[in-house]
Short mmCIF file of C-alpha atoms and ligand atoms in Angstrom, two decimals:
data_model
loop_
_atom_site.label_atom_id
_atom_site.label_comp_id
_atom_site.label_asym_id
_atom_site.label_seq_id
_atom_site.Cartn_x
_atom_site.Cartn_y
_atom_site.Cartn_z
CA MET A 454 115.20 113.29 102.74
CA LYS A 455 116.48 115.64 105.08
CA LYS A 456 120.07 116.49 104.52
CA TYR A 457 121.12 115.87 107.94
CA LEU A 458 119.70 112.57 108.03
CA VAL A 459 121.39 111.92 105.19
CA VAL A 460 124.98 113.07 106.96
CA LEU A 461 124.11 111.08 109.72
CA LEU A 462 123.07 107.93 107.73
CA LEU A 463 126.30 108.07 106.12
CA VAL A 464 128.42 108.12 109.47
CA MET A 465 126.84 105.36 110.47
CA ALA A 466 127.03 103.24 107.47
CA LEU A 467 130.50 104.03 107.49
CA ALA A 468 130.92 103.65 110.97
CA ILE A 469 133.58 106.55 111.26
CA PRO A 470 133.78 107.91 114.65
CA SER A 471 132.56 111.52 115.38
CA ALA A 472 135.00 112.94 113.56
CA ALA A 473 133.19 112.66 110.75
CA LEU A 474 130.82 115.40 112.18
CA ALA A 475 133.25 117.88 110.95
CA GLN A 476 131.41 117.87 107.52
CA VAL A 477 128.12 118.95 109.52
CA ARG A 478 127.85 122.73 108.50
CA ILE A 479 126.05 125.28 110.90
CA GLY A 480 125.29 128.65 109.41
CA VAL A 481 124.92 131.33 112.09
CA ALA A 482 123.47 134.50 111.04
CA MET A 483 123.45 137.38 113.73
CA PRO A 484 121.67 140.64 113.60
CA THR A 485 125.07 143.49 114.40
CA GLN A 486 128.32 143.55 115.72
CA SER A 487 127.33 147.30 116.98
CA LEU A 488 125.98 145.70 120.34
CA GLN A 489 128.46 143.64 122.30
CA ARG A 490 126.15 141.02 123.06
CA TRP A 491 126.01 139.60 119.51
CA ASN A 492 129.99 139.69 119.25
CA GLN A 493 129.87 137.53 122.29
CA ASP A 494 127.04 135.31 121.04
CA GLY A 495 128.49 134.80 117.62
CA ALA A 496 131.87 134.03 119.07
CA ASN A 497 131.00 131.68 121.72
CA MET A 498 128.89 129.79 119.45
CA LYS A 499 131.49 129.52 117.02
CA MET A 500 134.14 128.22 119.44
CA MET A 501 131.74 125.84 121.06
CA LEU A 502 130.46 124.55 117.61
CA GLU A 503 133.89 124.17 116.23
CA ALA A 504 135.31 122.33 119.38
CA ALA A 505 132.23 119.71 118.79
CA GLY A 506 133.69 119.42 115.11
CA TYR A 507 131.38 121.40 113.03
CA VAL A 508 132.01 123.69 110.06
CA VAL A 509 130.93 127.22 111.22
CA ASP A 510 129.83 129.92 108.86
CA LEU A 511 129.16 133.05 110.84
CA GLN A 512 127.68 136.03 109.45
CA TYR A 513 126.90 139.55 110.94
CA ALA A 514 124.29 141.85 109.26
CA ASN A 515 124.82 145.32 110.44
CA ASN A 516 120.97 145.46 111.07
CA ASP A 517 120.18 145.21 107.80
CA VAL A 518 117.00 143.33 106.92
CA ALA A 519 118.07 142.46 103.17
CA LEU A 520 121.69 141.85 103.71
CA GLN A 521 120.44 139.09 106.35
CA VAL A 522 118.46 137.58 104.05
CA ALA A 523 121.21 137.46 101.27
CA GLN A 524 123.53 135.75 103.90
CA ILE A 525 120.98 133.19 104.52
CA GLU A 526 120.24 132.44 101.34
CA ASN A 527 124.44 131.89 100.71
CA MET A 528 124.50 129.80 103.86
CA ILE A 529 121.97 127.32 102.13
CA LEU A 530 123.70 127.76 98.81
CA ASN A 531 126.91 126.82 100.64
CA GLY A 532 125.48 123.47 101.83
CA ALA A 533 124.10 124.61 105.36
CA ASP A 534 122.79 121.49 107.03
CA ILE A 535 121.32 123.57 110.14
CA LEU A 536 120.80 127.28 110.41
CA VAL A 537 120.93 129.02 113.64
CA ILE A 538 119.45 132.72 113.22
CA SER A 539 118.98 135.84 115.28
CA ALA A 540 116.43 137.85 113.08
CA ILE A 541 116.87 141.46 112.87
CA ASP A 542 113.14 141.50 111.57
CA GLY A 543 111.65 138.46 113.00
CA SER A 544 108.93 139.00 110.16
CA SER A 545 110.74 139.30 107.22
CA LEU A 546 112.56 135.59 106.77
CA GLY A 547 109.25 133.69 105.67
CA THR A 548 110.64 133.89 101.74
CA VAL A 549 114.53 132.68 102.55
CA LEU A 550 113.26 130.08 105.04
CA ALA A 551 110.71 128.64 102.68
CA ILE A 552 113.80 127.50 100.89
CA ALA A 553 115.40 126.20 103.88
CA LYS A 554 112.42 124.04 104.70
CA GLU A 555 112.28 122.65 101.08
CA GLU A 556 115.76 121.67 101.51
CA GLY A 557 114.98 119.78 104.79
CA ILE A 558 117.46 122.36 106.81
CA PRO A 559 116.13 122.75 110.73
CA VAL A 560 116.11 126.33 111.53
CA ILE A 561 116.69 127.25 115.36
CA ALA A 562 115.58 130.80 116.20
CA TYR A 563 118.40 132.59 118.67
CA ASP A 564 117.14 134.78 121.36
CA ARG A 565 114.56 136.60 118.90
CA LEU A 566 111.64 134.48 117.82
CA ILE A 567 111.02 134.05 114.00
CA MET A 568 107.73 134.89 113.12
CA GLU A 569 104.96 134.41 110.61
CA THR A 570 106.52 130.80 109.20
CA ASP A 571 106.26 127.31 109.99
CA ALA A 572 110.04 126.65 108.85
CA VAL A 573 111.62 127.46 112.20
CA SER A 574 112.16 124.17 113.96
CA TYR A 575 112.97 125.46 117.79
CA TYR A 576 113.62 128.65 120.00
CA ALA A 577 116.45 128.89 122.16
CA THR A 578 116.17 132.03 124.58
CA PHE A 579 116.21 133.84 128.10
CA ASP A 580 112.70 134.09 129.47
CA ASN A 581 111.74 137.43 127.73
CA TYR A 582 108.68 138.22 129.98
CA LYS A 583 110.82 137.48 133.09
CA VAL A 584 113.51 139.93 131.99
CA GLY A 585 111.00 142.79 132.13
CA GLN A 586 109.52 141.42 135.50
CA LEU A 587 112.81 141.63 136.96
CA GLN A 588 113.43 145.18 135.81
CA GLY A 589 110.12 146.00 137.23
CA GLU A 590 110.29 144.24 140.42
CA TYR A 591 113.55 146.03 140.68
CA LEU A 592 112.07 149.70 140.47
CA VAL A 593 109.25 148.84 142.77
CA GLN A 594 111.61 147.83 145.46
CA ALA A 595 114.15 150.67 144.70
CA LEU A 596 111.74 153.30 144.98
CA GLY A 597 110.25 151.86 147.73
CA LEU A 598 106.49 151.75 146.09
CA GLU A 599 104.94 149.62 148.46
CA THR A 600 105.23 151.70 151.29
CA LEU A 601 105.11 154.87 149.32
CA GLU A 602 103.25 157.92 150.55
CA GLY A 603 103.01 160.29 147.74
CA SER A 604 104.41 159.91 144.05
CA VAL A 605 107.20 159.35 142.01
CA ASN A 606 107.94 160.33 138.41
CA MET A 607 108.92 157.51 135.93
CA GLU A 608 109.35 157.51 132.05
CA ILE A 609 109.62 154.34 129.85
CA VAL A 610 111.71 153.74 127.10
CA ALA A 611 111.30 150.35 125.17
CA GLY A 612 112.79 148.11 122.52
CA SER A 613 112.50 147.79 118.93
CA PRO A 614 109.00 146.93 117.42
CA ASP A 615 110.17 144.62 114.88
CA ASP A 616 111.80 142.74 117.51
CA ASN A 617 109.11 140.21 119.09
CA ASN A 618 111.21 140.02 122.69
CA ALA A 619 110.45 143.97 122.89
CA ARG A 620 106.85 143.51 123.75
CA TYR A 621 107.63 140.59 126.08
CA PHE A 622 110.38 142.60 127.79
CA TYR A 623 107.83 145.91 128.03
CA GLN A 624 104.88 143.75 129.16
CA GLY A 625 106.71 141.86 131.84
CA ALA A 626 107.82 145.18 133.37
CA ILE A 627 104.19 146.91 132.74
CA ASP A 628 102.53 144.02 134.60
CA VAL A 629 104.44 144.78 137.28
CA LEU A 630 104.25 148.62 137.25
CA MET A 631 100.68 149.30 136.14
CA PRO A 632 98.95 149.01 139.57
CA TYR A 633 101.12 151.69 141.00
CA ILE A 634 100.15 153.70 137.82
CA GLU A 635 96.91 153.41 138.19
CA SER A 636 96.64 154.24 141.96
CA GLY A 637 98.74 157.11 141.09
CA LYS A 638 101.99 156.30 143.27
CA VAL A 639 103.75 156.30 139.74
CA ARG A 640 103.09 159.25 137.43
CA VAL A 641 104.34 159.13 133.94
CA PRO A 642 105.02 162.78 133.38
CA SER A 643 105.03 162.51 129.42
CA GLY A 644 101.71 160.61 129.47
CA GLN A 645 103.72 158.22 126.82
CA ILE A 646 102.90 154.58 128.30
CA ALA A 647 101.47 152.60 125.39
CA PHE A 648 104.20 150.32 123.75
CA GLU A 649 103.85 152.18 120.45
CA ALA A 650 104.48 155.40 122.01
CA VAL A 651 107.66 154.41 123.81
CA ALA A 652 109.55 152.19 121.54
CA THR A 653 113.00 152.43 120.55
CA LEU A 654 113.60 151.37 116.79
CA ALA A 655 116.45 149.17 116.12
CA TRP A 656 117.33 149.67 119.97
CA SER A 657 119.30 152.67 118.83
CA SER A 658 121.13 154.55 121.94
CA GLU A 659 120.87 157.54 119.54
CA ARG A 660 117.06 157.32 119.06
CA ALA A 661 116.82 156.94 123.13
CA GLN A 662 118.92 159.78 123.61
CA ALA A 663 117.08 162.07 121.44
CA ARG A 664 113.49 161.02 122.65
CA MET A 665 114.82 161.42 126.43
CA ASP A 666 116.15 164.98 125.29
CA ASN A 667 112.74 165.92 124.25
CA LEU A 668 111.18 164.44 127.27
CA ILE A 669 113.25 166.18 129.55
CA ALA A 670 112.74 169.68 127.46
CA SER A 671 108.57 169.11 127.45
CA ASN A 672 108.63 167.52 131.09
CA TYR A 673 111.47 168.30 133.58
CA SER A 674 113.16 171.53 132.36
CA ASP A 675 111.09 173.27 135.43
CA GLY A 676 112.97 171.20 137.74
CA THR A 677 110.21 168.31 138.17
CA PRO A 678 112.03 165.57 139.84
CA LEU A 679 112.60 162.23 137.62
CA HIS A 680 113.01 159.43 139.88
CA ALA A 681 113.18 156.04 137.16
CA VAL A 682 113.49 155.55 134.02
CA LEU A 683 112.72 151.86 132.67
CA CYS A 684 114.70 150.85 129.99
CA SER A 685 114.16 147.74 128.54
CA ASN A 686 117.97 147.04 127.87
CA ASP A 687 121.66 148.64 127.83
CA SER A 688 121.74 150.31 124.38
CA THR A 689 118.56 152.28 125.05
CA ALA A 690 120.00 152.84 128.87
CA LEU A 691 123.24 154.37 127.50
CA GLY A 692 121.17 156.95 125.66
CA VAL A 693 118.83 157.80 128.43
CA THR A 694 122.07 158.10 130.50
CA ASN A 695 123.93 160.38 128.09
CA SER A 696 120.48 162.60 127.78
CA LEU A 697 120.26 162.91 131.44
CA VAL A 698 124.34 164.15 132.11
CA GLY A 699 124.33 166.04 128.95
CA ALA A 700 121.36 167.76 130.75
CA GLY A 701 123.08 167.96 134.11
CA PHE A 702 120.98 165.90 136.02
CA GLU A 703 123.05 165.90 139.47
CA LYS A 704 120.82 163.13 141.03
CA MET A 705 120.36 160.39 138.76
CA PRO A 706 116.96 158.46 138.57
CA TYR A 707 116.93 154.46 138.85
CA ILE A 708 117.57 153.29 135.24
CA THR A 709 117.00 149.82 134.43
CA GLY A 710 118.88 147.78 131.56
CA GLN A 711 119.59 144.25 129.88
CA ASP A 712 122.88 142.61 128.95
CA CYS A 713 125.63 143.64 131.39
CA ASP A 714 127.28 145.43 128.49
CA ILE A 715 130.76 146.75 129.69
CA ALA A 716 129.72 150.09 128.89
CA ASN A 717 126.54 149.92 131.12
CA THR A 718 128.29 147.77 133.83
CA LYS A 719 130.93 150.70 134.14
CA ASN A 720 128.15 152.89 134.47
CA ILE A 721 126.83 151.12 137.29
CA ILE A 722 129.98 150.92 139.09
CA ALA A 723 130.02 154.85 138.54
CA GLY A 724 126.41 155.14 139.89
CA LEU A 725 124.99 156.24 136.84
CA GLN A 726 122.96 152.85 135.83
CA SER A 727 121.05 151.29 138.73
CA MET A 728 120.79 147.72 137.33
CA SER A 729 120.71 145.56 134.11
CA ILE A 730 119.78 142.08 133.44
CA PHE A 731 122.38 139.49 133.27
CA LYS A 732 121.90 137.01 130.16
CA ASP A 733 125.14 134.92 130.12
CA THR A 734 125.51 134.50 126.30
CA ARG A 735 127.78 131.23 127.23
CA THR A 736 124.52 129.72 128.51
CA LEU A 737 122.43 130.35 125.72
CA ALA A 738 125.16 129.30 123.04
CA ALA A 739 125.79 125.76 125.20
CA ARG A 740 122.00 125.54 125.19
CA VAL A 741 121.90 125.76 121.23
CA VAL A 742 124.84 123.60 120.59
CA GLN A 743 123.31 120.79 122.52
CA MET A 744 119.93 121.48 120.54
CA ILE A 745 122.19 121.04 117.54
CA GLU A 746 124.01 117.76 118.79
CA SER A 747 120.63 116.29 119.24
CA ILE A 748 119.67 117.23 115.83
CA VAL A 749 122.38 115.48 114.35
CA LYS A 750 121.76 112.34 116.42
CA GLY A 751 118.36 112.21 115.33
CA GLU A 752 117.00 113.24 118.65
CA GLU A 753 114.22 115.82 119.90
CA PRO A 754 116.08 118.46 121.46
CA GLU A 755 115.34 119.23 125.14
CA VAL A 756 112.43 122.42 125.43
CA ASN A 757 110.95 123.38 128.35
CA ASP A 758 108.44 125.58 127.01
CA THR A 759 105.54 124.42 124.34
CA THR A 760 103.00 127.09 125.34
CA THR A 761 104.22 130.82 125.13
CA TYR A 762 105.84 131.45 121.81
CA PHE A 763 103.09 131.67 119.04
CA ASN A 764 104.83 132.93 116.16
CA GLY A 765 101.49 133.79 113.99
CA VAL A 766 101.68 130.23 112.64
CA PHE A 767 102.41 127.87 115.64
CA VAL A 768 103.48 127.72 119.18
CA VAL A 769 107.62 127.05 118.55
CA PRO A 770 108.72 124.53 120.88
CA THR A 771 111.27 126.86 123.08
CA TYR A 772 114.19 126.40 125.65
CA LEU A 773 114.09 129.16 128.17
CA CYS A 774 116.88 129.90 129.97
CA THR A 775 116.89 131.86 133.49
CA PRO A 776 117.66 135.73 133.34
CA VAL A 777 119.26 137.26 136.67
CA PHE A 778 119.40 140.81 137.92
CA ALA A 779 122.69 142.40 138.55
CA ASP A 780 123.52 145.58 140.54
CA ILE A 781 126.33 147.29 142.39
CA ASN A 782 126.26 144.85 144.72
CA ASN A 783 126.19 141.40 142.89
CA TYR A 784 128.10 142.32 139.58
CA LYS A 785 131.55 141.34 141.04
CA GLU A 786 130.42 137.59 141.61
CA LEU A 787 128.25 137.36 138.58
CA LEU A 788 130.34 139.04 135.83
CA ILE A 789 134.09 138.82 137.17
CA ASP A 790 134.03 135.76 139.37
CA SER A 791 132.28 133.39 136.95
CA GLY A 792 134.86 134.83 134.21
CA TYR A 793 132.55 136.45 132.13
CA TYR A 794 134.87 139.79 132.22
CA THR A 795 138.31 140.65 133.41
CA PRO A 796 138.34 143.29 135.98
CA GLU A 797 140.61 145.26 133.33
CA GLN A 798 137.59 145.18 131.32
CA LEU A 799 135.48 146.97 133.70
CA GLY A 800 138.32 149.52 134.03
CA LEU A 801 138.96 147.96 137.67
C1 LIG B 246 117.70 140.69 122.84
C2 LIG B 246 118.54 141.71 124.07
C3 LIG B 246 119.02 142.73 123.55
C4 LIG B 246 118.29 143.65 122.25
C5 LIG B 246 119.01 144.73 121.38
C6 LIG B 246 116.78 141.74 122.08
O1 LIG B 246 116.42 140.96 121.14
O2 LIG B 246 116.85 139.82 123.91
O3 LIG B 246 119.44 141.04 124.85
O4 LIG B 246 119.50 144.02 124.42
O5 LIG B 246 117.74 142.37 121.30
O6 LIG B 246 119.81 144.03 120.59
#
């Protein structure tokens, strides 16, 4: 019988009030501490789960796939009742999750879908396609594409090919921008448009910076203007910004991002980055805690999407939270008034 059910039956049989839930162990596997958002995700979840009486085993894997697999194995060995996993490589967890399935351990994919396995039970994330759409729509508006006569130059920097989200972000933005690329209003001087050509392994700032250095050298060193860089997230936007600043660009192009990391929010305030997508990690963590509460009570967790996220084996029941865009005009309200950051953290 599933372990969490045994726990639940014990709780009911002994008629012990909810304090007994303290015995329920939740393993939380996060990809890396090198990006601010995952530190916040992990910390929020640990805090909320502990406040609800669970025992939490939170691990970060330094973007090392083998280490993440080992951490999940250990969580199972140490008696995890439920696993929450944000995968480094969505397709590399099949073997270890087969063990979880055998043990009857429910698995919640956190933010990133876990691919090619039937051992994932639920998925909680922000609407990834919508993230890309918001970035694309922002550029359409900022560049005035609807009424533009003539053309503008844009480059594209997408996310990591081993992260299922990266293609959704890319596709959401490209679906908005492609009509303008096809009509010639948006030119991509490098010619690099396909996802494979613009992806950034491990979402690395350094790789994004090195690629932007090359793009500048090959396409813009003669003074060709660059009007926009569609960046899928903040770590890639940071690399691109550093490259442009290093190359002495005086007028920065419109640069998109995602996560509202502190360094990038500071860049928005300084006029170096145009926008970011705000995905409040408190909302996602709270949603996952709610899913866990339902599972422990033997109820079906609430989902709001049962058609989109096919993981190669089945369509994983998903809860999509809503992303919003942040820029110089609304960052105070979104990020400071909501208590996400203090003014001091943003250097204000
Ligand atoms: C997340 C983004 C994040 C990126 C890099 C994606 O899976 O959804 O918020 O910027 O990974 O860590």
